Short mmCIF file of C-alpha atoms in Angstrom, two decimals:
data_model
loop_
_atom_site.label_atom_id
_atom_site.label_comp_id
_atom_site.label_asym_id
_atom_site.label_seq_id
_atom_site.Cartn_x
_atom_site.Cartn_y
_atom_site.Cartn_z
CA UNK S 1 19.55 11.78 -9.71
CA UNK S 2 20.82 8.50 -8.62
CA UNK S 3 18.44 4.92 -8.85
CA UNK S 4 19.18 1.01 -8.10
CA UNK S 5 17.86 -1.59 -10.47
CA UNK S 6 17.19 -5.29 -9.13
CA UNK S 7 17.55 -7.85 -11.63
CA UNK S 8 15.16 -10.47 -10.63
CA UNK S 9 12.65 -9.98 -8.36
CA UNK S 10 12.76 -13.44 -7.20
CA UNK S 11 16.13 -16.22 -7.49
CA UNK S 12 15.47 -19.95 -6.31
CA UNK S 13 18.37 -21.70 -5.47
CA UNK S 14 19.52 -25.24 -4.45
CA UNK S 15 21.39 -25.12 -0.95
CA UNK S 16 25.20 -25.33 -1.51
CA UNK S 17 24.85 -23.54 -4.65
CA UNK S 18 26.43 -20.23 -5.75
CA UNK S 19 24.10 -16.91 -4.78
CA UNK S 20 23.90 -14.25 -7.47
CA UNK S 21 22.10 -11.17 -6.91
CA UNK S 22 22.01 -8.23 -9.40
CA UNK S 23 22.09 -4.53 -8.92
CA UNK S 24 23.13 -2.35 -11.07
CA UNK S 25 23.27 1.55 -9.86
CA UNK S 26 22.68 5.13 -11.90
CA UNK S 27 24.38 8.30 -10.09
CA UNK S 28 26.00 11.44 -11.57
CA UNK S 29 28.74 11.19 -8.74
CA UNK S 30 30.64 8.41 -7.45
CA UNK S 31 28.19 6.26 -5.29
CA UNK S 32 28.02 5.16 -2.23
CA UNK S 33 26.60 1.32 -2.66
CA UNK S 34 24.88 -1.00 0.25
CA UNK S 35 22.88 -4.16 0.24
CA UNK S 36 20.72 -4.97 2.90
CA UNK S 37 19.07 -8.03 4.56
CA UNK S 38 15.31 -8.36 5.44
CA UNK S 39 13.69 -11.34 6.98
CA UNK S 40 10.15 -11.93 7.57
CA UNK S 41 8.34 -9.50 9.57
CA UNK S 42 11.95 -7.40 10.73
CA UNK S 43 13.59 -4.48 9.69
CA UNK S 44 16.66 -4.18 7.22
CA UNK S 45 20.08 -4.95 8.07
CA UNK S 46 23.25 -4.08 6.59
CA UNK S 47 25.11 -6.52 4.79
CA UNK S 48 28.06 -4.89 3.59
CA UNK S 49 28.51 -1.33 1.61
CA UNK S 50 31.18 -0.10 -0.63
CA UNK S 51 32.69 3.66 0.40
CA UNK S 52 35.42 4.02 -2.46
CA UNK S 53 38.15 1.93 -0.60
CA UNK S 54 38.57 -1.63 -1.81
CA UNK S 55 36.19 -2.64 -4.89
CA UNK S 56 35.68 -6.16 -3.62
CA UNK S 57 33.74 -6.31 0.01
CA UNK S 58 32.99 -8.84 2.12
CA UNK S 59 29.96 -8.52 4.20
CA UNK S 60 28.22 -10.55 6.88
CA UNK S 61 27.41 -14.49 6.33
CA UNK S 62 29.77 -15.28 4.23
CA UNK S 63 28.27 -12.36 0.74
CA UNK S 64 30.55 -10.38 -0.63
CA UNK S 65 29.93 -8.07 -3.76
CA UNK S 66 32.14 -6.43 -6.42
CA UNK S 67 32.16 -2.66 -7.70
CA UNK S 68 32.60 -2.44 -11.15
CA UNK S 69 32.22 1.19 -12.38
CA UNK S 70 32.65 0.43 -16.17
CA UNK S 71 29.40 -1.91 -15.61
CA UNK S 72 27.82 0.14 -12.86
CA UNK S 73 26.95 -2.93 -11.44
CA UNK S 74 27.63 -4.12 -7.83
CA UNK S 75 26.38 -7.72 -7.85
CA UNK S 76 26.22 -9.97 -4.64
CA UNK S 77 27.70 -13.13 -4.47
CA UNK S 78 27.88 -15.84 -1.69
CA UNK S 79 29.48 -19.40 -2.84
CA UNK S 80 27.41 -21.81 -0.96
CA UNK S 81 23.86 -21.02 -0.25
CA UNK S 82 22.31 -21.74 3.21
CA UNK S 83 18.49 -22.54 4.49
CA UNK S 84 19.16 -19.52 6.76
CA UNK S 85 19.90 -17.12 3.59
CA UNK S 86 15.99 -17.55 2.21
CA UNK S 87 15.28 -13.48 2.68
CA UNK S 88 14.08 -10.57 0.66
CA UNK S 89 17.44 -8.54 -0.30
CA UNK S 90 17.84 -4.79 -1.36
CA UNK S 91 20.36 -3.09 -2.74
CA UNK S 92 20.81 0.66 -2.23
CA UNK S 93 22.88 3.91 -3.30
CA UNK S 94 23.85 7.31 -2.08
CA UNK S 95 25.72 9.90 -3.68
CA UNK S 96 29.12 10.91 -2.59
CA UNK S 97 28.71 14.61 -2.84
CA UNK S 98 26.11 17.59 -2.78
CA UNK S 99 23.09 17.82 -0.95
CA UNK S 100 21.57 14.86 -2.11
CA UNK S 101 24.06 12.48 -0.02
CA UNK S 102 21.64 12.07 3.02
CA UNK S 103 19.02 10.19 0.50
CA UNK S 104 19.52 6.61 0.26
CA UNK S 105 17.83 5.93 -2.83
CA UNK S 106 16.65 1.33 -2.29
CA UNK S 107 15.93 -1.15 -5.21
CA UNK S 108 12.86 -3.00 -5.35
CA UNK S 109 14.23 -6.30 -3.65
CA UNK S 110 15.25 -9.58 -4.67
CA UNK S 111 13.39 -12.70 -3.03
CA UNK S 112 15.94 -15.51 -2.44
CA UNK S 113 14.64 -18.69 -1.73
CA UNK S 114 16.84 -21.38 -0.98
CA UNK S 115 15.64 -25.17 -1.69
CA UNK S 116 17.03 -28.22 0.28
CA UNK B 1 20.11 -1.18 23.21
CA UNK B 2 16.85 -0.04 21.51
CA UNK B 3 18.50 1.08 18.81
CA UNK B 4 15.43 2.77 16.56
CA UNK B 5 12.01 2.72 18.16
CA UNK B 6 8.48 2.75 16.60
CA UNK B 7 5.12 2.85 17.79
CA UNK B 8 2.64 2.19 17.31
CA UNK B 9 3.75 -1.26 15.32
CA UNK B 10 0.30 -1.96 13.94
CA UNK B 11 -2.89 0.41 13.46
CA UNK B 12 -5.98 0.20 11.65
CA UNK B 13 -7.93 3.39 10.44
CA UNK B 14 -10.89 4.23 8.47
CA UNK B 15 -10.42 7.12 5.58
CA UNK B 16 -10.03 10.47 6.47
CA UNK B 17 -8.67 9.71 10.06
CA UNK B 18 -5.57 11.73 11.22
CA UNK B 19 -2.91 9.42 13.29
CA UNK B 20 1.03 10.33 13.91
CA UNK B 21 3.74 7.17 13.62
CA UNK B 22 6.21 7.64 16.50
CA UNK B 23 10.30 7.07 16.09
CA UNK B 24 12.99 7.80 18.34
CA UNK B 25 16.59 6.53 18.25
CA UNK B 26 19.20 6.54 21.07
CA UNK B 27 22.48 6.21 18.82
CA UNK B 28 22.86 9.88 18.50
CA UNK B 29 22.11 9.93 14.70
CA UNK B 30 22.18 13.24 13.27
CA UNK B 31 19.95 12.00 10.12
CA UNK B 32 16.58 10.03 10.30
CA UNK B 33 14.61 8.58 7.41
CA UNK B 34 11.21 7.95 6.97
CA UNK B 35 10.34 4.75 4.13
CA UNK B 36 7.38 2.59 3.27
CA UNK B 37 7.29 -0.49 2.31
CA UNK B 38 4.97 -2.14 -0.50
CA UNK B 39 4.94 -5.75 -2.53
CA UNK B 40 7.14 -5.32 -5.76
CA UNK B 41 7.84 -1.72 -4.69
CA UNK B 42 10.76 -1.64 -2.19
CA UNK B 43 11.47 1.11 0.33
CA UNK B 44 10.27 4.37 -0.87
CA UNK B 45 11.51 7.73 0.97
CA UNK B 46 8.83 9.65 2.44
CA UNK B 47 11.14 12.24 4.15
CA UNK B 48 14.10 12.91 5.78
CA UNK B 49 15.66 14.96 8.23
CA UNK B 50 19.99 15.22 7.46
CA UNK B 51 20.21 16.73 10.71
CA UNK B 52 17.94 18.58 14.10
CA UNK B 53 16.21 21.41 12.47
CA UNK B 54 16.06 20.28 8.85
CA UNK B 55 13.41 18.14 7.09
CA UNK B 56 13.15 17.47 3.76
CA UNK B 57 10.70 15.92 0.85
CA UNK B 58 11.53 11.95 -0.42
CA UNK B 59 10.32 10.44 -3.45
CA UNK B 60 6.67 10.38 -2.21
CA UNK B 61 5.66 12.60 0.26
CA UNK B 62 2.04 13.94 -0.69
CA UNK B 63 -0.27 12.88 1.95
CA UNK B 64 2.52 12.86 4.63
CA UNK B 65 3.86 15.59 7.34
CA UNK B 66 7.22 15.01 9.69
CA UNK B 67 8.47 16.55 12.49
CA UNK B 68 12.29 16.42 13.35
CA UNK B 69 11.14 17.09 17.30
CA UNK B 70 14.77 16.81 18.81
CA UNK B 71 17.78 15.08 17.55
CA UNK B 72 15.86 11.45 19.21
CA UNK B 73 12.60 12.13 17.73
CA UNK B 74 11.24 12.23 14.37
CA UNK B 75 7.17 11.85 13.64
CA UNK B 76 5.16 10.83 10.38
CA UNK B 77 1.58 12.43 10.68
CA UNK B 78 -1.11 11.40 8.09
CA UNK B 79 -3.55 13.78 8.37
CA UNK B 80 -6.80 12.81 6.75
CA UNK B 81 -5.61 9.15 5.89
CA UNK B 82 -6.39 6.94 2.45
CA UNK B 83 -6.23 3.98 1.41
CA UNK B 84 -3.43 3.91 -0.97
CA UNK B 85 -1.22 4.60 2.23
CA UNK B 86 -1.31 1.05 3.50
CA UNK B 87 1.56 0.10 3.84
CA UNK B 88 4.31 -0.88 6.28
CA UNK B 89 6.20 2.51 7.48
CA UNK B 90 9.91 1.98 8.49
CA UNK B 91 12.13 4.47 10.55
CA UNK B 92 15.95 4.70 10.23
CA UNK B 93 18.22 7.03 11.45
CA UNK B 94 22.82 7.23 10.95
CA UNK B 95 24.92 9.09 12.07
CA UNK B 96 25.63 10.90 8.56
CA UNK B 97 25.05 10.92 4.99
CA UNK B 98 27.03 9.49 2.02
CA UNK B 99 28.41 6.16 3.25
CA UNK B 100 26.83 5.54 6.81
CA UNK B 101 24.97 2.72 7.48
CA UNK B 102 21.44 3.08 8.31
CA UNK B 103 19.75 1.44 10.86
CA UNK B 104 16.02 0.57 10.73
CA UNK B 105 13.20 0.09 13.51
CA UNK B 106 10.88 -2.80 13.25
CA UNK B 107 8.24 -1.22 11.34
CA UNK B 108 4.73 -0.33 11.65
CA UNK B 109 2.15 -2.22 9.67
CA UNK B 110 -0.92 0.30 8.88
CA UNK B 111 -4.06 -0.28 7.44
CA UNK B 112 -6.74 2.34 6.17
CA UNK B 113 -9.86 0.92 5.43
#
């Protein structure tokens, strides 16, 4: 069985200050790991995703995130927040073998909202 | 570029009515997902299809049928609807499992009253 945990359903943050968002991941196989971008009234987008090739990625607008398999975690990070961040963010997992690899299994979202 | 396709985007119904949400995608996607949405919930997976031929049950799929109709198509049918399935209804579809991205639709915002 694989899950995603959210820490924090909601993060307030100055602009130009550092963006943390926690996720930390459960899965019996080596994960597959994504975070995704929702803004008002759209659809998700991908952000970035981690496949088993470099541990650190860099995604879209400036996030990156960090796999760290000792802490299951894979934590999102962006250095300078922006007005255009403000956005409900998920953070998802799927498993890297067996039948189960089509399910992509989200977290319960993070709210970000960024204050000028 | 469409991309992933849903209709209808909003719909209102009164308990116990039958309605089917609509998806299609034109990126050749062998796998399509279908999620809802809720406050403090996140996306929940109703069903899936990994490829044409194949569907299969999510985390919550009492209430729900699906029909993978062709490798475009891929329909959510509530058949006697209830209020506890309010909720906005997402479609996704990629190309394959494990790592691929998935790409979503707009949405469709439903209401049972």
């Amino acid at each position: 069985a694989q899950s995603v945990t959210q820490l924090g359903s909601h993060v307030s943050v100055s602009e130009g200050a550092l963006v943390l968002l926690r996720c930390n991941y459960s899965s019996s196989v080596p994960p597959y790991l994504f975070w995704y971008v929702q803004y008002p009234n759209q659809g998700l987008q991908l952000l970035l995703k981690y496949t088993s090739a470099a541990t650190l990625v860099k995604g879209i607008n400036g996030f990156e995130a960090e796999f760290k398999k000792s802490e299951t975690s894979f934590h999102l990070t962006k250095p300078s927040a922006h007005m255009s961040d403000a956005a409900e963010y998920f953070c998802a997992v799927s498993s890297n073998s067996g039948g189960s690899n089509y399910k992509l299994t989200f977290g319960k979202g993070t709210l970000l909202t960024v204050n000028p | 570029n469409a991309g992933v396709t849903q209709t209808p985007k909003f719909q209102v119904l009164k308990t116990g009515q039958s309605m089917t949400l609509q998806c299609a995608q034109d990126m050749n996607h062998n796998s399509m997902y279908w999620y809802r949405q809720d406050p403090g919930m996140g996306l929940r997976l109703i069903y899936y299809s990994a490829s044409e031929g194949t569907t299969d049950k999510g985390e919550v799929p009492n209430g729900y049928n699906v029909s993978r109709l062709n490798k475009r198509e891929f329909s959510l049918r509530l058949e006697s609807a209830a209020p506890s399935q309010t909720s906005v209804y997402f479609c996704a579809s990629r190309e394959r499992g494990g790592g691929g991205e998935l790409f979503f639709g707009e949405g469709s915002r439903l209401t049972v009253l």
